PDB file of C-alpha atoms in Angstrom:
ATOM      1  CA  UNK A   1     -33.478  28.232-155.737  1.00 58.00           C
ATOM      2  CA  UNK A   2     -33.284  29.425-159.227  1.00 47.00           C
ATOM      3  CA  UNK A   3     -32.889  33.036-160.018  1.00 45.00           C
ATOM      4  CA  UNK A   4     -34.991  32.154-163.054  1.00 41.00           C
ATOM      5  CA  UNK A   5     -37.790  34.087-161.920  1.00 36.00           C
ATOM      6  CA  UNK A   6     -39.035  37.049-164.227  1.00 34.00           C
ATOM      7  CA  UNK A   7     -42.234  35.841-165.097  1.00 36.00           C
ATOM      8  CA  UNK A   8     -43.097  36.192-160.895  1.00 41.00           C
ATOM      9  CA  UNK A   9     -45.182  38.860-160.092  1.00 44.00           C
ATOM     10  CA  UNK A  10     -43.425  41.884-158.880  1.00 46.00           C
ATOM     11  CA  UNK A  11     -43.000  41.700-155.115  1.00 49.00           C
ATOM     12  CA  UNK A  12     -44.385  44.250-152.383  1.00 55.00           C
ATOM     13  CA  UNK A  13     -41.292  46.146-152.055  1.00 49.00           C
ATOM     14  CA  UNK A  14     -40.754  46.232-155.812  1.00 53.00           C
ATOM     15  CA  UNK A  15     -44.319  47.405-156.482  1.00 62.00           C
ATOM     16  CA  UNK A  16     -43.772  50.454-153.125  1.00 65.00           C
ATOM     17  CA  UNK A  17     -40.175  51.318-154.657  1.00 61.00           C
ATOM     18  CA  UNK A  18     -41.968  51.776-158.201  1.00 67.00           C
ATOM     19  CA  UNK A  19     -44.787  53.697-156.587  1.00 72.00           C
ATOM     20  CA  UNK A  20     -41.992  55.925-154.687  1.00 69.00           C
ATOM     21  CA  UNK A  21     -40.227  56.647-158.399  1.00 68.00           C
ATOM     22  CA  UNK A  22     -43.792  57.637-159.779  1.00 76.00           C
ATOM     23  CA  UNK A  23     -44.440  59.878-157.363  1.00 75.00           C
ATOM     24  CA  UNK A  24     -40.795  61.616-157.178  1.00 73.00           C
ATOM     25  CA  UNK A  25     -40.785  62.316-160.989  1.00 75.00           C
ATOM     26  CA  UNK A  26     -44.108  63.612-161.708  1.00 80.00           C
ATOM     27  CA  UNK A  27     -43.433  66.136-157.953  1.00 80.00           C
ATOM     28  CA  UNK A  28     -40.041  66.801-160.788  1.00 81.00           C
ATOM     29  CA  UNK A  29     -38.022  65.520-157.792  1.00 77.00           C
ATOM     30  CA  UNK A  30     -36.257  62.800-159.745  1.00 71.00           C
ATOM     31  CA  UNK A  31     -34.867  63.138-163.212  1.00 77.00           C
ATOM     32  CA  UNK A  32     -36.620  59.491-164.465  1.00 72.00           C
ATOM     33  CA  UNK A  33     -33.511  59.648-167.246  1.00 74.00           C
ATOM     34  CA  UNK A  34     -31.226  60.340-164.855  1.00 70.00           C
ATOM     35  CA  UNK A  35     -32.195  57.478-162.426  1.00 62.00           C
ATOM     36  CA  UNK A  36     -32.071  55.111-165.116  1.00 64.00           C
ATOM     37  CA  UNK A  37     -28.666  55.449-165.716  1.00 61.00           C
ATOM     38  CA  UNK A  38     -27.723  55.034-162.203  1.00 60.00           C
ATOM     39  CA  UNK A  39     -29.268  51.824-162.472  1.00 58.00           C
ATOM     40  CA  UNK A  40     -27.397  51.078-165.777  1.00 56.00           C
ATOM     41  CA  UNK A  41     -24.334  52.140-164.036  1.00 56.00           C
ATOM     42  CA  UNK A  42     -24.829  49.352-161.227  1.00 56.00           C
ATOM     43  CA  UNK A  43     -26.211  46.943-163.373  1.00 54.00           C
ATOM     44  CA  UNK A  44     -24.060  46.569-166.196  1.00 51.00           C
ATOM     45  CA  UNK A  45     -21.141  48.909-166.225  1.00 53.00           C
ATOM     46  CA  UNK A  46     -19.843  48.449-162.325  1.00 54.00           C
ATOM     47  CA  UNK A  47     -20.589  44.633-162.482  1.00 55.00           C
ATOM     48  CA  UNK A  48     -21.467  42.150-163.063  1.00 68.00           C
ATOM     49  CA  UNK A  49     -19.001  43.070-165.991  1.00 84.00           C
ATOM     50  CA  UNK A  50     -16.006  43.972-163.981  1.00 89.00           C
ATOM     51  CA  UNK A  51     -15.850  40.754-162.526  1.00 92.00           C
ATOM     52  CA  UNK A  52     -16.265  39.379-165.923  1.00 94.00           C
ATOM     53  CA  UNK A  53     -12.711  41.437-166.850  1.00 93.00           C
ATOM     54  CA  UNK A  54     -10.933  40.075-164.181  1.00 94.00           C
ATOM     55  CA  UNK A  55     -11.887  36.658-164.796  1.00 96.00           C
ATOM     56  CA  UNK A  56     -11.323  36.387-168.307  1.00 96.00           C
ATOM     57  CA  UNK A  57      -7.744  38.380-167.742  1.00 95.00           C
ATOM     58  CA  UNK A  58      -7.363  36.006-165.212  1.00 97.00           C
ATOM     59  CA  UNK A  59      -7.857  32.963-167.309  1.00 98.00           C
ATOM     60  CA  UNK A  60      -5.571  34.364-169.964  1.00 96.00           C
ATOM     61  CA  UNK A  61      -2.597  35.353-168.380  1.00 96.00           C
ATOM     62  CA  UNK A  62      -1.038  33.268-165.495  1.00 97.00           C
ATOM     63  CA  UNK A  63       0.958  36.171-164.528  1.00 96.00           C
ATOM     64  CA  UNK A  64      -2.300  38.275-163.691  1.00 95.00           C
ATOM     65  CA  UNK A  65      -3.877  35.225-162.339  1.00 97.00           C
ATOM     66  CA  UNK A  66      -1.319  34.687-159.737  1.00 97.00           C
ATOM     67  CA  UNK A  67      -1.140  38.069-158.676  1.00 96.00           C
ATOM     68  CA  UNK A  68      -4.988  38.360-158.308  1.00 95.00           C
ATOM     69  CA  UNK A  69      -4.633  35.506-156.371  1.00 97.00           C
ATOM     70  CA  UNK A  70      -1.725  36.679-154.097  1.00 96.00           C
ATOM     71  CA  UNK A  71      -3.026  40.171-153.244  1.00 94.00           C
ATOM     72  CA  UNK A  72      -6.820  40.311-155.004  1.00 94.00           C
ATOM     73  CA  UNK A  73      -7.384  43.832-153.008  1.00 89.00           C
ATOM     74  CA  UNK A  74      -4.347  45.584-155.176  1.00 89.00           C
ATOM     75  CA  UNK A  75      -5.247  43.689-158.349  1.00 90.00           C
ATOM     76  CA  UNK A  76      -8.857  43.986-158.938  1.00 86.00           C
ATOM     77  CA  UNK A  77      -8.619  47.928-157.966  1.00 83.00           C
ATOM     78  CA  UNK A  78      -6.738  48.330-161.020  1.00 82.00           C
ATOM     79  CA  UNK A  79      -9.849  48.122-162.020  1.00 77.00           C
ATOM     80  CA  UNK A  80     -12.508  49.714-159.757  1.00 72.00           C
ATOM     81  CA  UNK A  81     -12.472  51.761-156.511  1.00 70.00           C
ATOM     82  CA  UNK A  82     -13.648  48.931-153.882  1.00 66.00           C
ATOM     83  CA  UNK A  83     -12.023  51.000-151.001  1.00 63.00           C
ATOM     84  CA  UNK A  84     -13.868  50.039-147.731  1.00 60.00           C
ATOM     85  CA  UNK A  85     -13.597  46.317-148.218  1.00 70.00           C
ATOM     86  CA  UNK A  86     -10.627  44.074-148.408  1.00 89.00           C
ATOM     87  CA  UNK A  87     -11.607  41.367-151.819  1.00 92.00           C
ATOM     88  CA  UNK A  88     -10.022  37.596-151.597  1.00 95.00           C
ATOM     89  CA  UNK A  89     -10.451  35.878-154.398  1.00 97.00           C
ATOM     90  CA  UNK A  90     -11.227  32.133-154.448  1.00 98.00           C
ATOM     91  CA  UNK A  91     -10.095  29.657-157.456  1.00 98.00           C
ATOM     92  CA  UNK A  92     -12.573  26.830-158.282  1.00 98.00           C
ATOM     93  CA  UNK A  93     -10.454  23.640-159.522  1.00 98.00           C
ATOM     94  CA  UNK A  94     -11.562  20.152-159.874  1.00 98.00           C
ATOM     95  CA  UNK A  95     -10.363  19.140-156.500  1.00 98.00           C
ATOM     96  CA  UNK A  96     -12.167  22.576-154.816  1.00 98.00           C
ATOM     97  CA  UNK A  97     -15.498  24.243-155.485  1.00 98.00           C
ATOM     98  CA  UNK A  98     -16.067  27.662-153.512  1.00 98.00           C
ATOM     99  CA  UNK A  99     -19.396  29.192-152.816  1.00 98.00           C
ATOM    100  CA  UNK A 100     -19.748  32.480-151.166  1.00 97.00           C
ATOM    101  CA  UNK A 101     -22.741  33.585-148.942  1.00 97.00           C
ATOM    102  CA  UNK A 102     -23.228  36.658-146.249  1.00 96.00           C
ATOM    103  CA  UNK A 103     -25.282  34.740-143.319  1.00 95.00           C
ATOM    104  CA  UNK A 104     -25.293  37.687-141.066  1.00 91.00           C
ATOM    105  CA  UNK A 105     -26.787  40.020-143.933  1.00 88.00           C
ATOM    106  CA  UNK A 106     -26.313  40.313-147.527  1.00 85.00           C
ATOM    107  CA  UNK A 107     -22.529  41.443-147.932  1.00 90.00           C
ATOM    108  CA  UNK A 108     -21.850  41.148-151.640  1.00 89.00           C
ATOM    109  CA  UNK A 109     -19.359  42.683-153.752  1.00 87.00           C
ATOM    110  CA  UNK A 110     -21.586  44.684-155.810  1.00 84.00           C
ATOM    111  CA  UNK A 111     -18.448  46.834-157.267  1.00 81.00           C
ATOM    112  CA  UNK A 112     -17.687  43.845-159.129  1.00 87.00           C
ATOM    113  CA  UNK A 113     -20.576  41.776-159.418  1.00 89.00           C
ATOM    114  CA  UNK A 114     -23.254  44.478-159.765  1.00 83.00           C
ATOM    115  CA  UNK A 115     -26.860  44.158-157.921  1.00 82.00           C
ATOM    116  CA  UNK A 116     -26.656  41.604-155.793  1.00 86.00           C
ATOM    117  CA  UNK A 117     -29.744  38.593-157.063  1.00 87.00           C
ATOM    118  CA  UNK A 118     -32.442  38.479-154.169  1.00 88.00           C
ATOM    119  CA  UNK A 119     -31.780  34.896-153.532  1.00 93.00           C
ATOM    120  CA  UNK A 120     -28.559  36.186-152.040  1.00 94.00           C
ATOM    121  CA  UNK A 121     -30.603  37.743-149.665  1.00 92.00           C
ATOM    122  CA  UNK A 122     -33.339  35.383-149.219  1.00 93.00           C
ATOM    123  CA  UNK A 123     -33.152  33.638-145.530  1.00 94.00           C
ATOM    124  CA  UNK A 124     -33.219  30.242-147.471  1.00 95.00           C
ATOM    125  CA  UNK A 125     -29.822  30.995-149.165  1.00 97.00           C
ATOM    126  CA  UNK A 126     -27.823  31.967-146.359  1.00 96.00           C
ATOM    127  CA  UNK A 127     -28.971  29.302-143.540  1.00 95.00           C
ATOM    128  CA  UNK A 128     -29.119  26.457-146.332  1.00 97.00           C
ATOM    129  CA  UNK A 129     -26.264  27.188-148.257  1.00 98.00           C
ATOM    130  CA  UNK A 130     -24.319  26.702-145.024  1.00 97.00           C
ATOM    131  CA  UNK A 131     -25.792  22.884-143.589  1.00 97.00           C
ATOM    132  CA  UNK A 132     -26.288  21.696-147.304  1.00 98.00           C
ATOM    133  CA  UNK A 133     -24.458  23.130-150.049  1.00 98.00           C
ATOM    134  CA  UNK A 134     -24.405  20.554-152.563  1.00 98.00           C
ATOM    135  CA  UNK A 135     -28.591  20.565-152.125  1.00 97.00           C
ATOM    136  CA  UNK A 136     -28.418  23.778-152.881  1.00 98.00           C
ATOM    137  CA  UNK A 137     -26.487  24.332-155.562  1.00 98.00           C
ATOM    138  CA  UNK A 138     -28.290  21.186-157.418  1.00 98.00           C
ATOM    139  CA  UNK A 139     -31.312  23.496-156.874  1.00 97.00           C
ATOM    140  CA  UNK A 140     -29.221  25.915-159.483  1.00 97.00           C
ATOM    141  CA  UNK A 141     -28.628  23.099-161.578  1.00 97.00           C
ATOM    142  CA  UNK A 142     -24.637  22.605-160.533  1.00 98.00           C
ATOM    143  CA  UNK A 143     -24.285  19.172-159.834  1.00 96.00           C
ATOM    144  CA  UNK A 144     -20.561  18.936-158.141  1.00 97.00           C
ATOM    145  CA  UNK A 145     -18.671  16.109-158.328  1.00 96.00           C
ATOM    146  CA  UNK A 146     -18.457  14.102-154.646  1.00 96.00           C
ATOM    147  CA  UNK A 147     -14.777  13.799-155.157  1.00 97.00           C
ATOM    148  CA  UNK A 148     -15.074  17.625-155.488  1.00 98.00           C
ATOM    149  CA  UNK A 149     -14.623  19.506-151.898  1.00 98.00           C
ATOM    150  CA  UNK A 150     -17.169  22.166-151.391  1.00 98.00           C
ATOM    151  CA  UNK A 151     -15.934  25.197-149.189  1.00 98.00           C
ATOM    152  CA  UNK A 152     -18.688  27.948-148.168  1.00 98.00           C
ATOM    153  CA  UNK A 153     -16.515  31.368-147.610  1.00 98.00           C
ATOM    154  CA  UNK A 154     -18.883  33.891-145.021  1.00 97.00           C
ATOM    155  CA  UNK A 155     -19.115  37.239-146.268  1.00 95.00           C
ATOM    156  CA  UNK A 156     -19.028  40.518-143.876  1.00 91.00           C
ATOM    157  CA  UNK A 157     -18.978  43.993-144.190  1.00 85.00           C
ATOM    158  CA  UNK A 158     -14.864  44.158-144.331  1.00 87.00           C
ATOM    159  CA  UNK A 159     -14.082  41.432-146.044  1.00 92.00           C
ATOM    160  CA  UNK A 160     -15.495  40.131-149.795  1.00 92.00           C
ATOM    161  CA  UNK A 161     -14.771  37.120-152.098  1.00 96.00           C
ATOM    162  CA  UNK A 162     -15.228  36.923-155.597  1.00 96.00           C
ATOM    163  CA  UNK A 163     -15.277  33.097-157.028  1.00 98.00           C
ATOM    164  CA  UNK A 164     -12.598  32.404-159.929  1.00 98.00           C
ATOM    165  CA  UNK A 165     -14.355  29.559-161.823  1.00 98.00           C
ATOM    166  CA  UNK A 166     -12.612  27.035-163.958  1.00 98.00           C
ATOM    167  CA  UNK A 167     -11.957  28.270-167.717  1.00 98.00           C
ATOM    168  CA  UNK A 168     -14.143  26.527-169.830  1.00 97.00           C
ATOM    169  CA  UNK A 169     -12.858  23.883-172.461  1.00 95.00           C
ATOM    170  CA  UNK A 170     -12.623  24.383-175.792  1.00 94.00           C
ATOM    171  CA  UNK A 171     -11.410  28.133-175.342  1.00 97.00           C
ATOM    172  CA  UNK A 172      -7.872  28.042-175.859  1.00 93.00           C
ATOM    173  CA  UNK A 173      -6.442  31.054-178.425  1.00 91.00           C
ATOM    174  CA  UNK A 174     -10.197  32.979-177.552  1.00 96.00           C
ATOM    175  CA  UNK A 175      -9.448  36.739-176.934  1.00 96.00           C
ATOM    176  CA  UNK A 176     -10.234  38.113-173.580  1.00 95.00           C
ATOM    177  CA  UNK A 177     -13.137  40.405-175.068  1.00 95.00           C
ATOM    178  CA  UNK A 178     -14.942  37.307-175.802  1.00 96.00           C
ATOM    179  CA  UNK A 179     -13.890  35.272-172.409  1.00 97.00           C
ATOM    180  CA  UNK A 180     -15.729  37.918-170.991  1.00 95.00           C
ATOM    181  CA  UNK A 181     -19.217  36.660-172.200  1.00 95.00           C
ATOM    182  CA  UNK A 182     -18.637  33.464-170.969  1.00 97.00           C
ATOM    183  CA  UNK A 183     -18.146  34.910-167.396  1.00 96.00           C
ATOM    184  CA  UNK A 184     -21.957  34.920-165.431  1.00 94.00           C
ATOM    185  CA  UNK A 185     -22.794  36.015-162.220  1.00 94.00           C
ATOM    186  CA  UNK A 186     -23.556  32.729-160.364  1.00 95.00           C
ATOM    187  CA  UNK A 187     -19.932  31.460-161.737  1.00 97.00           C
ATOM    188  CA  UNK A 188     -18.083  34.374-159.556  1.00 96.00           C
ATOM    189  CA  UNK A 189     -20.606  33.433-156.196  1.00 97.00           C
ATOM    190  CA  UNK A 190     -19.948  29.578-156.991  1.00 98.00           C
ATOM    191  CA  UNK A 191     -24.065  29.001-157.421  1.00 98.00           C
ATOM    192  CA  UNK A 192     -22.923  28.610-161.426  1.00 97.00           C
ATOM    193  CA  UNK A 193     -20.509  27.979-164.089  1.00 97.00           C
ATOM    194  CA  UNK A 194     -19.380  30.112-167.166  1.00 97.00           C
ATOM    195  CA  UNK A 195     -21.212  29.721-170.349  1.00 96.00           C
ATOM    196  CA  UNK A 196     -19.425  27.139-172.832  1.00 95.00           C
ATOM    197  CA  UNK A 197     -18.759  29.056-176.127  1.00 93.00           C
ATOM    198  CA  UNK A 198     -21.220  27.642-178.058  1.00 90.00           C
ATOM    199  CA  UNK A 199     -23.984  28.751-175.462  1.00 93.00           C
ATOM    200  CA  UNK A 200     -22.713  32.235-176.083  1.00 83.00           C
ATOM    201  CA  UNK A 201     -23.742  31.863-179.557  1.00 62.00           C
ATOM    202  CA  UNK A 202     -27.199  30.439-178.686  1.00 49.00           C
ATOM    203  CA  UNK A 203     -28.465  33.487-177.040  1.00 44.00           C
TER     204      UNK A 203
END
């Protein structure tokens, strides 16, 4: 179930959507450049990095972290414009492990998270995830603890959760710039956990 998968040959719709860009820009239709950054834009400045933010202010300052978790809709709009859909977040602890999923569709918070992965939105996830989520997550190579409760939260189009995973050890005193880099994707849907520091340093 591993999003590990860039060596896969391009799928169909991949290959038809890079056809469709070919064809736009040399009819001078589509400003290549200019599409490019709009995928930057989603990709890396929207999210997954604005999640990140929250998190790591989150992890360093209690105040924050219990108003994100109060009233997450105010909060993380302090941030970015997610008007449209009302954002809970979710706090992993030892005791609780949260996993989000949309089984209806593929309701994701991209504002904060970015693109959503296609596993998200693969039929697998969202039926599986549901009857057997500690299968599933093993298949992303979480292993949670059986004293550990695991709660999947159901996505729709007017409500959104973002997971809060558990700050990693050994990070006490680190500024929030570089809490952000331990923050990935799977650890704010619950399918991961945030890099230790010393993996940060490996890549």
């Amino acid at each position: 179930m591993s999003d590990q998968n860039h060596t896969d040959p391009p799928s169909d719709f991949a290959l038809r959507v890079r056809a469709l860009e070919t064809l736009l820009s040399e009819r001078g239709l589509v400003d290549p450049a200019a599409l490019d950054e709009l995928i930057d834009i989603a990709e890396a400045r929207i999210g997954p990095r604005t999640g990140a933010k929250i998190v790591a202010r989150a992890w360093a300052d209690p105040d924050y972290k219990r108003r994100l978790l109060e009233n997450a809709q105010e909060v993380t709009e302090e941030l970015v414009d997610i008007t449209g859909a009302n954002v809970i977040v979710l706090e992993n602890t030892p005791d609780v492990h949260n996993v989000i999923v949309c089984t209806l569709c593929s309701c994701y918070p991209f504002r904060l998270l970015g693109m959503s992965p296609g596993w998200y939105k693969s039929y697998a996830y969202r039926s599986r995830v549901v009857r057997e989520p500690r299968k599933v997550l093993a298949e992303f190579g979480l292993t949670v603890p059986t004293s550990t409760e695991v709660r999947v939260w159901d996505s729709n189009a007017e409500l959104r959760y973002l997971v809060l995973p558990m700050r990693p050890e050994g990070t006490e005193g680190m500024a929030e710039t570089d809490l952000e880099k331990l923050v990935t994707r799977n650890s704010m849907i619950g399918t991961g956990r945030p890099l230790t520091p010393g993996e940060v340093g490996a890549t």
